[in-house]
């Protein structure tokens, strides 16, 4: 496999989403400020990644989960940190878009406010979606290596699928705490702690930006 093929095999959704974001940013009208062009590119990246992730969840099985978990990826923690950081950074880029909306006014101002609101939502969805995929990978990697299950999903006798991990991740994202899923190992508690802290920070930023968005309308 070539030097490009292995990274693409590890993260095909990311590469396709990056390409979509780059194309969207380039095609954004030249008259728009840099922050707006950046946000448009980010939104397209998030939309494509989330769409591919939902497709994977819809079509994926426990066998495909095990297969993906078997692909060694030493950069998975770096990827998780970078994606979470990029999502948070995009939230602050929204401040620049809101400033442009106030200056533009009229129809363009309304469009920029809609763009800012969409960015807040997409960044939040993307951050917790990435964590869900990471949880799935770590869970089945532990099983392949003969380790104890990091999570215990109640009421199910079959192995969890992507929807179970999406449920687990987004409950943490909404509440900064776990639901009825039991965390069983120390390494998993550390991972969930990091996710909970990020969720608290993220939700605080979302609240602040939402107040600013509402203030921009009046």
JSON list of C-alpha atoms in Angstrom, two decimals:
[
{"chain": "A", "resi": 1, "resn": "UNK", "atom": "CA", "xyz": [0.00, 0.00, 0.00]},
{"chain": "A", "resi": 2, "resn": "UNK", "atom": "CA", "xyz": [1.35, 3.47, -0.88]},
{"chain": "A", "resi": 3, "resn": "UNK", "atom": "CA", "xyz": [2.24, 6.18, 1.65]},
{"chain": "A", "resi": 4, "resn": "UNK", "atom": "CA", "xyz": [-1.07, 7.89, 0.84]},
{"chain": "A", "resi": 5, "resn": "UNK", "atom": "CA", "xyz": [-3.20, 4.76, 0.76]},
{"chain": "A", "resi": 6, "resn": "UNK", "atom": "CA", "xyz": [-2.75, 3.80, 4.41]},
{"chain": "A", "resi": 7, "resn": "UNK", "atom": "CA", "xyz": [-3.74, 7.19, 5.89]},
{"chain": "A", "resi": 8, "resn": "UNK", "atom": "CA", "xyz": [-6.72, 7.31, 3.51]},
{"chain": "A", "resi": 9, "resn": "UNK", "atom": "CA", "xyz": [-7.74, 3.81, 4.57]},
{"chain": "A", "resi": 10, "resn": "UNK", "atom": "CA", "xyz": [-7.58, 4.89, 8.21]},
{"chain": "A", "resi": 11, "resn": "UNK", "atom": "CA", "xyz": [-9.61, 8.07, 7.74]},
{"chain": "A", "resi": 12, "resn": "UNK", "atom": "CA", "xyz": [-11.44, 8.12, 4.37]},
{"chain": "A", "resi": 13, "resn": "UNK", "atom": "CA", "xyz": [-14.28, 10.25, 5.75]},
{"chain": "A", "resi": 14, "resn": "UNK", "atom": "CA", "xyz": [-11.86, 12.88, 6.98]},
{"chain": "A", "resi": 15, "resn": "UNK", "atom": "CA", "xyz": [-10.05, 13.16, 3.65]},
{"chain": "A", "resi": 16, "resn": "UNK", "atom": "CA", "xyz": [-13.30, 13.47, 1.69]},
{"chain": "A", "resi": 17, "resn": "UNK", "atom": "CA", "xyz": [-14.63, 16.05, 4.16]},
{"chain": "A", "resi": 18, "resn": "UNK", "atom": "CA", "xyz": [-11.40, 18.06, 3.97]},
{"chain": "A", "resi": 19, "resn": "UNK", "atom": "CA", "xyz": [-11.64, 18.08, 0.18]},
{"chain": "A", "resi": 20, "resn": "UNK", "atom": "CA", "xyz": [-15.26, 19.27, 0.33]},
{"chain": "A", "resi": 21, "resn": "UNK", "atom": "CA", "xyz": [-14.38, 22.00, 2.82]},
{"chain": "A", "resi": 22, "resn": "UNK", "atom": "CA", "xyz": [-11.47, 23.22, 0.71]},
{"chain": "A", "resi": 23, "resn": "UNK", "atom": "CA", "xyz": [-13.59, 23.36, -2.45]},
{"chain": "A", "resi": 24, "resn": "UNK", "atom": "CA", "xyz": [-16.38, 25.22, -0.64]},
{"chain": "A", "resi": 25, "resn": "UNK", "atom": "CA", "xyz": [-13.95, 27.75, 0.80]},
{"chain": "A", "resi": 26, "resn": "UNK", "atom": "CA", "xyz": [-12.43, 28.40, -2.62]},
{"chain": "A", "resi": 27, "resn": "UNK", "atom": "CA", "xyz": [-15.86, 28.82, -4.23]},
{"chain": "A", "resi": 28, "resn": "UNK", "atom": "CA", "xyz": [-17.08, 31.29, -1.59]},
{"chain": "A", "resi": 29, "resn": "UNK", "atom": "CA", "xyz": [-17.57, 34.78, -3.11]},
{"chain": "A", "resi": 30, "resn": "UNK", "atom": "CA", "xyz": [-14.35, 36.79, -3.10]},
{"chain": "A", "resi": 31, "resn": "UNK", "atom": "CA", "xyz": [-16.09, 39.73, -1.48]},
{"chain": "A", "resi": 32, "resn": "UNK", "atom": "CA", "xyz": [-16.60, 37.83, 1.76]},
{"chain": "A", "resi": 33, "resn": "UNK", "atom": "CA", "xyz": [-14.15, 38.30, 4.63]},
{"chain": "A", "resi": 34, "resn": "UNK", "atom": "CA", "xyz": [-11.63, 35.61, 5.54]},
{"chain": "A", "resi": 35, "resn": "UNK", "atom": "CA", "xyz": [-13.55, 34.55, 8.65]},
{"chain": "A", "resi": 36, "resn": "UNK", "atom": "CA", "xyz": [-16.72, 33.93, 6.62]},
{"chain": "A", "resi": 37, "resn": "UNK", "atom": "CA", "xyz": [-14.83, 31.96, 4.00]},
{"chain": "A", "resi": 38, "resn": "UNK", "atom": "CA", "xyz": [-13.22, 29.88, 6.74]},
{"chain": "A", "resi": 39, "resn": "UNK", "atom": "CA", "xyz": [-16.58, 29.21, 8.37]},
{"chain": "A", "resi": 40, "resn": "UNK", "atom": "CA", "xyz": [-18.18, 28.18, 5.05]},
{"chain": "A", "resi": 41, "resn": "UNK", "atom": "CA", "xyz": [-15.36, 25.70, 4.45]},
{"chain": "A", "resi": 42, "resn": "UNK", "atom": "CA", "xyz": [-15.67, 24.36, 7.96]},
{"chain": "A", "resi": 43, "resn": "UNK", "atom": "CA", "xyz": [-19.43, 23.94, 7.66]},
{"chain": "A", "resi": 44, "resn": "UNK", "atom": "CA", "xyz": [-19.08, 21.94, 4.45]},
{"chain": "A", "resi": 45, "resn": "UNK", "atom": "CA", "xyz": [-16.38, 19.79, 6.05]},
{"chain": "A", "resi": 46, "resn": "UNK", "atom": "CA", "xyz": [-18.66, 19.13, 9.02]},
{"chain": "A", "resi": 47, "resn": "UNK", "atom": "CA", "xyz": [-21.70, 18.39, 6.84]},
{"chain": "A", "resi": 48, "resn": "UNK", "atom": "CA", "xyz": [-19.83, 15.88, 4.67]},
{"chain": "A", "resi": 49, "resn": "UNK", "atom": "CA", "xyz": [-18.18, 14.19, 7.64]},
{"chain": "A", "resi": 50, "resn": "UNK", "atom": "CA", "xyz": [-21.46, 13.91, 9.55]},
{"chain": "A", "resi": 51, "resn": "UNK", "atom": "CA", "xyz": [-23.24, 12.59, 6.47]},
{"chain": "A", "resi": 52, "resn": "UNK", "atom": "CA", "xyz": [-20.60, 9.92, 5.91]},
{"chain": "A", "resi": 53, "resn": "UNK", "atom": "CA", "xyz": [-20.66, 9.06, 9.60]},
{"chain": "A", "resi": 54, "resn": "UNK", "atom": "CA", "xyz": [-24.44, 8.58, 9.54]},
{"chain": "A", "resi": 55, "resn": "UNK", "atom": "CA", "xyz": [-24.09, 6.40, 6.44]},
{"chain": "A", "resi": 56, "resn": "UNK", "atom": "CA", "xyz": [-21.50, 4.31, 8.27]},
{"chain": "A", "resi": 57, "resn": "UNK", "atom": "CA", "xyz": [-23.80, 4.01, 11.29]},
{"chain": "A", "resi": 58, "resn": "UNK", "atom": "CA", "xyz": [-26.76, 3.04, 9.12]},
{"chain": "A", "resi": 59, "resn": "UNK", "atom": "CA", "xyz": [-24.92, 0.42, 7.05]},
{"chain": "A", "resi": 60, "resn": "UNK", "atom": "CA", "xyz": [-22.28, -0.69, 9.55]},
{"chain": "A", "resi": 61, "resn": "UNK", "atom": "CA", "xyz": [-22.40, -3.99, 11.44]},
{"chain": "A", "resi": 62, "resn": "UNK", "atom": "CA", "xyz": [-20.48, -5.45, 14.36]},
{"chain": "A", "resi": 63, "resn": "UNK", "atom": "CA", "xyz": [-18.22, -7.18, 11.82]},
{"chain": "A", "resi": 64, "resn": "UNK", "atom": "CA", "xyz": [-17.29, -3.89, 10.15]},
{"chain": "A", "resi": 65, "resn": "UNK", "atom": "CA", "xyz": [-16.70, -2.36, 13.58]},
{"chain": "A", "resi": 66, "resn": "UNK", "atom": "CA", "xyz": [-14.27, -5.14, 14.45]},
{"chain": "A", "resi": 67, "resn": "UNK", "atom": "CA", "xyz": [-12.55, -4.79, 11.09]},
{"chain": "A", "resi": 68, "resn": "UNK", "atom": "CA", "xyz": [-12.02, -1.06, 11.53]},
{"chain": "A", "resi": 69, "resn": "UNK", "atom": "CA", "xyz": [-10.85, -1.53, 15.10]},
{"chain": "A", "resi": 70, "resn": "UNK", "atom": "CA", "xyz": [-8.22, -3.95, 13.82]},
{"chain": "A", "resi": 71, "resn": "UNK", "atom": "CA", "xyz": [-6.57, -1.23, 11.74]},
{"chain": "A", "resi": 72, "resn": "UNK", "atom": "CA", "xyz": [-3.77, 0.11, 13.92]},
{"chain": "A", "resi": 73, "resn": "UNK", "atom": "CA", "xyz": [-3.77, 3.89, 14.09]},
{"chain": "A", "resi": 74, "resn": "UNK", "atom": "CA", "xyz": [-1.22, 5.46, 16.46]},
{"chain": "A", "resi": 75, "resn": "UNK", "atom": "CA", "xyz": [-2.52, 8.95, 15.62]},
{"chain": "A", "resi": 76, "resn": "UNK", "atom": "CA", "xyz": [-6.10, 8.40, 16.81]},
{"chain": "A", "resi": 77, "resn": "UNK", "atom": "CA", "xyz": [-5.62, 10.44, 20.00]},
{"chain": "A", "resi": 78, "resn": "UNK", "atom": "CA", "xyz": [-4.02, 13.28, 18.03]},
{"chain": "A", "resi": 79, "resn": "UNK", "atom": "CA", "xyz": [-6.91, 13.16, 15.57]},
{"chain": "A", "resi": 80, "resn": "UNK", "atom": "CA", "xyz": [-9.45, 13.32, 18.40]},
{"chain": "A", "resi": 81, "resn": "UNK", "atom": "CA", "xyz": [-7.70, 16.30, 19.99]},
{"chain": "A", "resi": 82, "resn": "UNK", "atom": "CA", "xyz": [-7.32, 18.14, 16.68]},
{"chain": "A", "resi": 83, "resn": "UNK", "atom": "CA", "xyz": [-10.95, 17.64, 15.65]},
{"chain": "A", "resi": 84, "resn": "UNK", "atom": "CA", "xyz": [-12.22, 18.76, 19.05]},
{"chain": "A", "resi": 85, "resn": "UNK", "atom": "CA", "xyz": [-9.90, 21.76, 19.02]},
{"chain": "A", "resi": 86, "resn": "UNK", "atom": "CA", "xyz": [-10.90, 22.67, 15.48]},
{"chain": "A", "resi": 87, "resn": "UNK", "atom": "CA", "xyz": [-14.58, 22.51, 16.44]},
{"chain": "A", "resi": 88, "resn": "UNK", "atom": "CA", "xyz": [-13.96, 24.84, 19.37]},
{"chain": "A", "resi": 89, "resn": "UNK", "atom": "CA", "xyz": [-11.90, 27.18, 17.19]},
{"chain": "A", "resi": 90, "resn": "UNK", "atom": "CA", "xyz": [-14.69, 27.37, 14.64]},
{"chain": "A", "resi": 91, "resn": "UNK", "atom": "CA", "xyz": [-17.01, 28.56, 17.38]},
{"chain": "A", "resi": 92, "resn": "UNK", "atom": "CA", "xyz": [-14.78, 31.56, 17.99]},
{"chain": "A", "resi": 93, "resn": "UNK", "atom": "CA", "xyz": [-14.57, 32.19, 14.24]},
{"chain": "A", "resi": 94, "resn": "UNK", "atom": "CA", "xyz": [-18.33, 32.72, 14.45]},
{"chain": "A", "resi": 95, "resn": "UNK", "atom": "CA", "xyz": [-17.64, 35.93, 16.39]},
{"chain": "A", "resi": 96, "resn": "UNK", "atom": "CA", "xyz": [-16.00, 37.37, 13.28]},
{"chain": "A", "resi": 97, "resn": "UNK", "atom": "CA", "xyz": [-18.99, 36.36, 11.16]},
{"chain": "A", "resi": 98, "resn": "UNK", "atom": "CA", "xyz": [-21.40, 38.03, 13.59]},
{"chain": "A", "resi": 99, "resn": "UNK", "atom": "CA", "xyz": [-19.33, 41.22, 13.47]},
{"chain": "A", "resi": 100, "resn": "UNK", "atom": "CA", "xyz": [-19.56, 41.14, 9.66]},
{"chain": "A", "resi": 101, "resn": "UNK", "atom": "CA", "xyz": [-23.32, 40.58, 9.89]},
{"chain": "A", "resi": 102, "resn": "UNK", "atom": "CA", "xyz": [-23.77, 43.70, 11.99]},
{"chain": "A", "resi": 103, "resn": "UNK", "atom": "CA", "xyz": [-21.70, 45.73, 9.53]},
{"chain": "A", "resi": 104, "resn": "UNK", "atom": "CA", "xyz": [-23.43, 44.33, 6.43]},
{"chain": "A", "resi": 105, "resn": "UNK", "atom": "CA", "xyz": [-27.06, 44.58, 7.50]},
{"chain": "A", "resi": 106, "resn": "UNK", "atom": "CA", "xyz": [-29.99, 43.74, 5.21]},
{"chain": "A", "resi": 107, "resn": "UNK", "atom": "CA", "xyz": [-30.23, 40.40, 3.45]},
{"chain": "A", "resi": 108, "resn": "UNK", "atom": "CA", "xyz": [-26.50, 39.74, 3.59]},
{"chain": "A", "resi": 109, "resn": "UNK", "atom": "CA", "xyz": [-26.50, 40.32, 7.33]},
{"chain": "A", "resi": 110, "resn": "UNK", "atom": "CA", "xyz": [-29.35, 37.84, 7.81]},
{"chain": "A", "resi": 111, "resn": "UNK", "atom": "CA", "xyz": [-27.53, 35.24, 5.71]},
{"chain": "A", "resi": 112, "resn": "UNK", "atom": "CA", "xyz": [-24.38, 35.68, 7.79]},
{"chain": "A", "resi": 113, "resn": "UNK", "atom": "CA", "xyz": [-26.35, 35.26, 11.02]},
{"chain": "A", "resi": 114, "resn": "UNK", "atom": "CA", "xyz": [-27.87, 32.04, 9.65]},
{"chain": "A", "resi": 115, "resn": "UNK", "atom": "CA", "xyz": [-24.35, 30.91, 8.70]},
{"chain": "A", "resi": 116, "resn": "UNK", "atom": "CA", "xyz": [-23.12, 31.63, 12.23]},
{"chain": "A", "resi": 117, "resn": "UNK", "atom": "CA", "xyz": [-26.02, 29.74, 13.83]},
{"chain": "A", "resi": 118, "resn": "UNK", "atom": "CA", "xyz": [-25.46, 26.77, 11.51]},
{"chain": "A", "resi": 119, "resn": "UNK", "atom": "CA", "xyz": [-21.78, 26.71, 12.41]},
{"chain": "A", "resi": 120, "resn": "UNK", "atom": "CA", "xyz": [-22.55, 26.53, 16.11]},
{"chain": "A", "resi": 121, "resn": "UNK", "atom": "CA", "xyz": [-24.87, 23.55, 15.56]},
{"chain": "A", "resi": 122, "resn": "UNK", "atom": "CA", "xyz": [-22.57, 21.71, 13.14]},
{"chain": "A", "resi": 123, "resn": "UNK", "atom": "CA", "xyz": [-19.50, 22.15, 15.33]},
{"chain": "A", "resi": 124, "resn": "UNK", "atom": "CA", "xyz": [-21.35, 20.75, 18.32]},
{"chain": "A", "resi": 125, "resn": "UNK", "atom": "CA", "xyz": [-22.63, 17.77, 16.33]},
{"chain": "A", "resi": 126, "resn": "UNK", "atom": "CA", "xyz": [-19.23, 17.08, 14.79]},
{"chain": "A", "resi": 127, "resn": "UNK", "atom": "CA", "xyz": [-17.33, 17.14, 18.08]},
{"chain": "A", "resi": 128, "resn": "UNK", "atom": "CA", "xyz": [-19.56, 14.53, 19.72]},
{"chain": "A", "resi": 129, "resn": "UNK", "atom": "CA", "xyz": [-19.88, 12.50, 16.53]},
{"chain": "A", "resi": 130, "resn": "UNK", "atom": "CA", "xyz": [-16.09, 12.16, 16.40]},
{"chain": "A", "resi": 131, "resn": "UNK", "atom": "CA", "xyz": [-16.07, 11.00, 20.01]},
{"chain": "A", "resi": 132, "resn": "UNK", "atom": "CA", "xyz": [-18.75, 8.40, 19.19]},
{"chain": "A", "resi": 133, "resn": "UNK", "atom": "CA", "xyz": [-16.61, 6.91, 16.41]},
{"chain": "A", "resi": 134, "resn": "UNK", "atom": "CA", "xyz": [-13.61, 6.94, 18.74]},
{"chain": "A", "resi": 135, "resn": "UNK", "atom": "CA", "xyz": [-15.59, 5.13, 21.44]},
{"chain": "A", "resi": 136, "resn": "UNK", "atom": "CA", "xyz": [-16.63, 2.45, 18.96]},
{"chain": "A", "resi": 137, "resn": "UNK", "atom": "CA", "xyz": [-13.04, 1.95, 17.80]},
{"chain": "A", "resi": 138, "resn": "UNK", "atom": "CA", "xyz": [-11.67, 1.71, 21.34]},
{"chain": "A", "resi": 139, "resn": "UNK", "atom": "CA", "xyz": [-14.43, -0.66, 22.50]},
{"chain": "A", "resi": 140, "resn": "UNK", "atom": "CA", "xyz": [-13.88, -3.21, 19.74]},
{"chain": "A", "resi": 141, "resn": "UNK", "atom": "CA", "xyz": [-10.11, -2.82, 19.85]},
{"chain": "A", "resi": 142, "resn": "UNK", "atom": "CA", "xyz": [-10.24, -3.89, 23.51]},
{"chain": "A", "resi": 143, "resn": "UNK", "atom": "CA", "xyz": [-12.34, -6.93, 22.56]},
{"chain": "A", "resi": 144, "resn": "UNK", "atom": "CA", "xyz": [-9.91, -7.93, 19.81]},
{"chain": "A", "resi": 145, "resn": "UNK", "atom": "CA", "xyz": [-7.03, -7.77, 22.30]},
{"chain": "A", "resi": 146, "resn": "UNK", "atom": "CA", "xyz": [-8.88, -9.82, 24.91]},
{"chain": "A", "resi": 147, "resn": "UNK", "atom": "CA", "xyz": [-9.32, -6.95, 27.36]},
{"chain": "A", "resi": 148, "resn": "UNK", "atom": "CA", "xyz": [-12.34, -6.27, 29.54]},
{"chain": "A", "resi": 149, "resn": "UNK", "atom": "CA", "xyz": [-15.19, -4.36, 27.95]},
{"chain": "A", "resi": 150, "resn": "UNK", "atom": "CA", "xyz": [-14.80, -0.67, 28.69]},
{"chain": "A", "resi": 151, "resn": "UNK", "atom": "CA", "xyz": [-18.55, -0.06, 28.53]},
{"chain": "A", "resi": 152, "resn": "UNK", "atom": "CA", "xyz": [-21.54, -2.10, 29.62]},
{"chain": "A", "resi": 153, "resn": "UNK", "atom": "CA", "xyz": [-24.73, -1.36, 27.67]},
{"chain": "A", "resi": 154, "resn": "UNK", "atom": "CA", "xyz": [-27.80, -2.48, 29.65]},
{"chain": "A", "resi": 155, "resn": "UNK", "atom": "CA", "xyz": [-30.52, -4.70, 28.26]},
{"chain": "A", "resi": 156, "resn": "UNK", "atom": "CA", "xyz": [-28.67, -5.79, 25.09]},
{"chain": "A", "resi": 157, "resn": "UNK", "atom": "CA", "xyz": [-27.22, -9.24, 24.58]},
{"chain": "A", "resi": 158, "resn": "UNK", "atom": "CA", "xyz": [-25.69, -8.40, 21.19]},
{"chain": "A", "resi": 159, "resn": "UNK", "atom": "CA", "xyz": [-22.57, -6.33, 20.79]},
{"chain": "A", "resi": 160, "resn": "UNK", "atom": "CA", "xyz": [-23.28, -2.60, 20.47]},
{"chain": "A", "resi": 161, "resn": "UNK", "atom": "CA", "xyz": [-23.40, -0.91, 17.08]},
{"chain": "A", "resi": 162, "resn": "UNK", "atom": "CA", "xyz": [-22.61, 2.65, 16.03]},
{"chain": "A", "resi": 163, "resn": "UNK", "atom": "CA", "xyz": [-26.01, 3.93, 17.19]},
{"chain": "A", "resi": 164, "resn": "UNK", "atom": "CA", "xyz": [-25.26, 2.76, 20.73]},
{"chain": "A", "resi": 165, "resn": "UNK", "atom": "CA", "xyz": [-22.02, 4.71, 20.75]},
{"chain": "A", "resi": 166, "resn": "UNK", "atom": "CA", "xyz": [-23.72, 7.76, 19.26]},
{"chain": "A", "resi": 167, "resn": "UNK", "atom": "CA", "xyz": [-26.27, 7.56, 22.07]},
{"chain": "A", "resi": 168, "resn": "UNK", "atom": "CA", "xyz": [-23.53, 7.32, 24.69]},
{"chain": "A", "resi": 169, "resn": "UNK", "atom": "CA", "xyz": [-21.52, 10.18, 23.20]},
{"chain": "A", "resi": 170, "resn": "UNK", "atom": "CA", "xyz": [-24.37, 12.62, 22.69]},
{"chain": "A", "resi": 171, "resn": "UNK", "atom": "CA", "xyz": [-25.76, 12.07, 26.19]},
{"chain": "A", "resi": 172, "resn": "UNK", "atom": "CA", "xyz": [-22.36, 13.16, 27.50]},
{"chain": "A", "resi": 173, "resn": "UNK", "atom": "CA", "xyz": [-22.45, 16.07, 25.05]},
{"chain": "A", "resi": 174, "resn": "UNK", "atom": "CA", "xyz": [-25.85, 17.24, 26.27]},
{"chain": "A", "resi": 175, "resn": "UNK", "atom": "CA", "xyz": [-25.42, 16.64, 30.00]},
{"chain": "A", "resi": 176, "resn": "UNK", "atom": "CA", "xyz": [-21.64, 16.36, 30.61]},
{"chain": "A", "resi": 177, "resn": "UNK", "atom": "CA", "xyz": [-22.34, 13.05, 32.37]},
{"chain": "A", "resi": 178, "resn": "UNK", "atom": "CA", "xyz": [-22.95, 9.42, 31.44]},
{"chain": "A", "resi": 179, "resn": "UNK", "atom": "CA", "xyz": [-26.38, 7.84, 31.06]},
{"chain": "A", "resi": 180, "resn": "UNK", "atom": "CA", "xyz": [-27.39, 4.27, 31.90]},
{"chain": "A", "resi": 181, "resn": "UNK", "atom": "CA", "xyz": [-24.24, 2.91, 30.24]},
{"chain": "A", "resi": 182, "resn": "UNK", "atom": "CA", "xyz": [-21.72, 1.71, 32.82]},
{"chain": "A", "resi": 183, "resn": "UNK", "atom": "CA", "xyz": [-18.05, 2.71, 32.46]},
{"chain": "A", "resi": 184, "resn": "UNK", "atom": "CA", "xyz": [-16.03, -0.27, 33.69]},
{"chain": "A", "resi": 185, "resn": "UNK", "atom": "CA", "xyz": [-12.30, 0.48, 33.37]},
{"chain": "A", "resi": 186, "resn": "UNK", "atom": "CA", "xyz": [-9.91, 3.20, 34.51]},
{"chain": "A", "resi": 187, "resn": "UNK", "atom": "CA", "xyz": [-8.74, 4.09, 30.99]},
{"chain": "A", "resi": 188, "resn": "UNK", "atom": "CA", "xyz": [-12.33, 4.53, 29.86]},
{"chain": "A", "resi": 189, "resn": "UNK", "atom": "CA", "xyz": [-13.13, 6.72, 32.87]},
{"chain": "A", "resi": 190, "resn": "UNK", "atom": "CA", "xyz": [-10.26, 8.99, 31.86]},
{"chain": "A", "resi": 191, "resn": "UNK", "atom": "CA", "xyz": [-11.55, 9.19, 28.30]},
{"chain": "A", "resi": 192, "resn": "UNK", "atom": "CA", "xyz": [-15.10, 9.93, 29.46]},
{"chain": "A", "resi": 193, "resn": "UNK", "atom": "CA", "xyz": [-13.77, 12.54, 31.90]},
{"chain": "A", "resi": 194, "resn": "UNK", "atom": "CA", "xyz": [-11.96, 14.33, 29.07]},
{"chain": "A", "resi": 195, "resn": "UNK", "atom": "CA", "xyz": [-15.13, 14.22, 26.96]},
{"chain": "A", "resi": 196, "resn": "UNK", "atom": "CA", "xyz": [-17.25, 15.52, 29.85]},
{"chain": "A", "resi": 197, "resn": "UNK", "atom": "CA", "xyz": [-14.90, 18.44, 30.49]},
{"chain": "A", "resi": 198, "resn": "UNK", "atom": "CA", "xyz": [-14.86, 19.31, 26.80]},
{"chain": "A", "resi": 199, "resn": "UNK", "atom": "CA", "xyz": [-18.65, 19.11, 26.72]},
{"chain": "A", "resi": 200, "resn": "UNK", "atom": "CA", "xyz": [-18.95, 21.53, 29.62]},
{"chain": "A", "resi": 201, "resn": "UNK", "atom": "CA", "xyz": [-16.59, 23.98, 27.90]},
{"chain": "A", "resi": 202, "resn": "UNK", "atom": "CA", "xyz": [-18.35, 23.52, 24.57]},
{"chain": "A", "resi": 203, "resn": "UNK", "atom": "CA", "xyz": [-21.81, 24.06, 26.03]},
{"chain": "A", "resi": 204, "resn": "UNK", "atom": "CA", "xyz": [-20.60, 27.20, 27.81]},
{"chain": "A", "resi": 205, "resn": "UNK", "atom": "CA", "xyz": [-19.27, 28.59, 24.53]},
{"chain": "A", "resi": 206, "resn": "UNK", "atom": "CA", "xyz": [-22.50, 27.63, 22.74]},
{"chain": "A", "resi": 207, "resn": "UNK", "atom": "CA", "xyz": [-24.55, 29.50, 25.36]},
{"chain": "A", "resi": 208, "resn": "UNK", "atom": "CA", "xyz": [-22.38, 32.61, 25.05]},
{"chain": "A", "resi": 209, "resn": "UNK", "atom": "CA", "xyz": [-22.53, 32.57, 21.25]},
{"chain": "A", "resi": 210, "resn": "UNK", "atom": "CA", "xyz": [-26.29, 32.00, 21.29]},
{"chain": "A", "resi": 211, "resn": "UNK", "atom": "CA", "xyz": [-26.74, 35.09, 23.43]},
{"chain": "A", "resi": 212, "resn": "UNK", "atom": "CA", "xyz": [-24.58, 37.07, 20.99]},
{"chain": "A", "resi": 213, "resn": "UNK", "atom": "CA", "xyz": [-26.58, 35.73, 18.06]},
{"chain": "A", "resi": 214, "resn": "UNK", "atom": "CA", "xyz": [-29.85, 36.81, 19.66]},
{"chain": "A", "resi": 215, "resn": "UNK", "atom": "CA", "xyz": [-28.37, 40.21, 20.43]},
{"chain": "A", "resi": 216, "resn": "UNK", "atom": "CA", "xyz": [-27.40, 40.56, 16.76]},
{"chain": "A", "resi": 217, "resn": "UNK", "atom": "CA", "xyz": [-31.04, 40.26, 15.76]},
{"chain": "A", "resi": 218, "resn": "UNK", "atom": "CA", "xyz": [-32.12, 43.29, 17.78]}
]
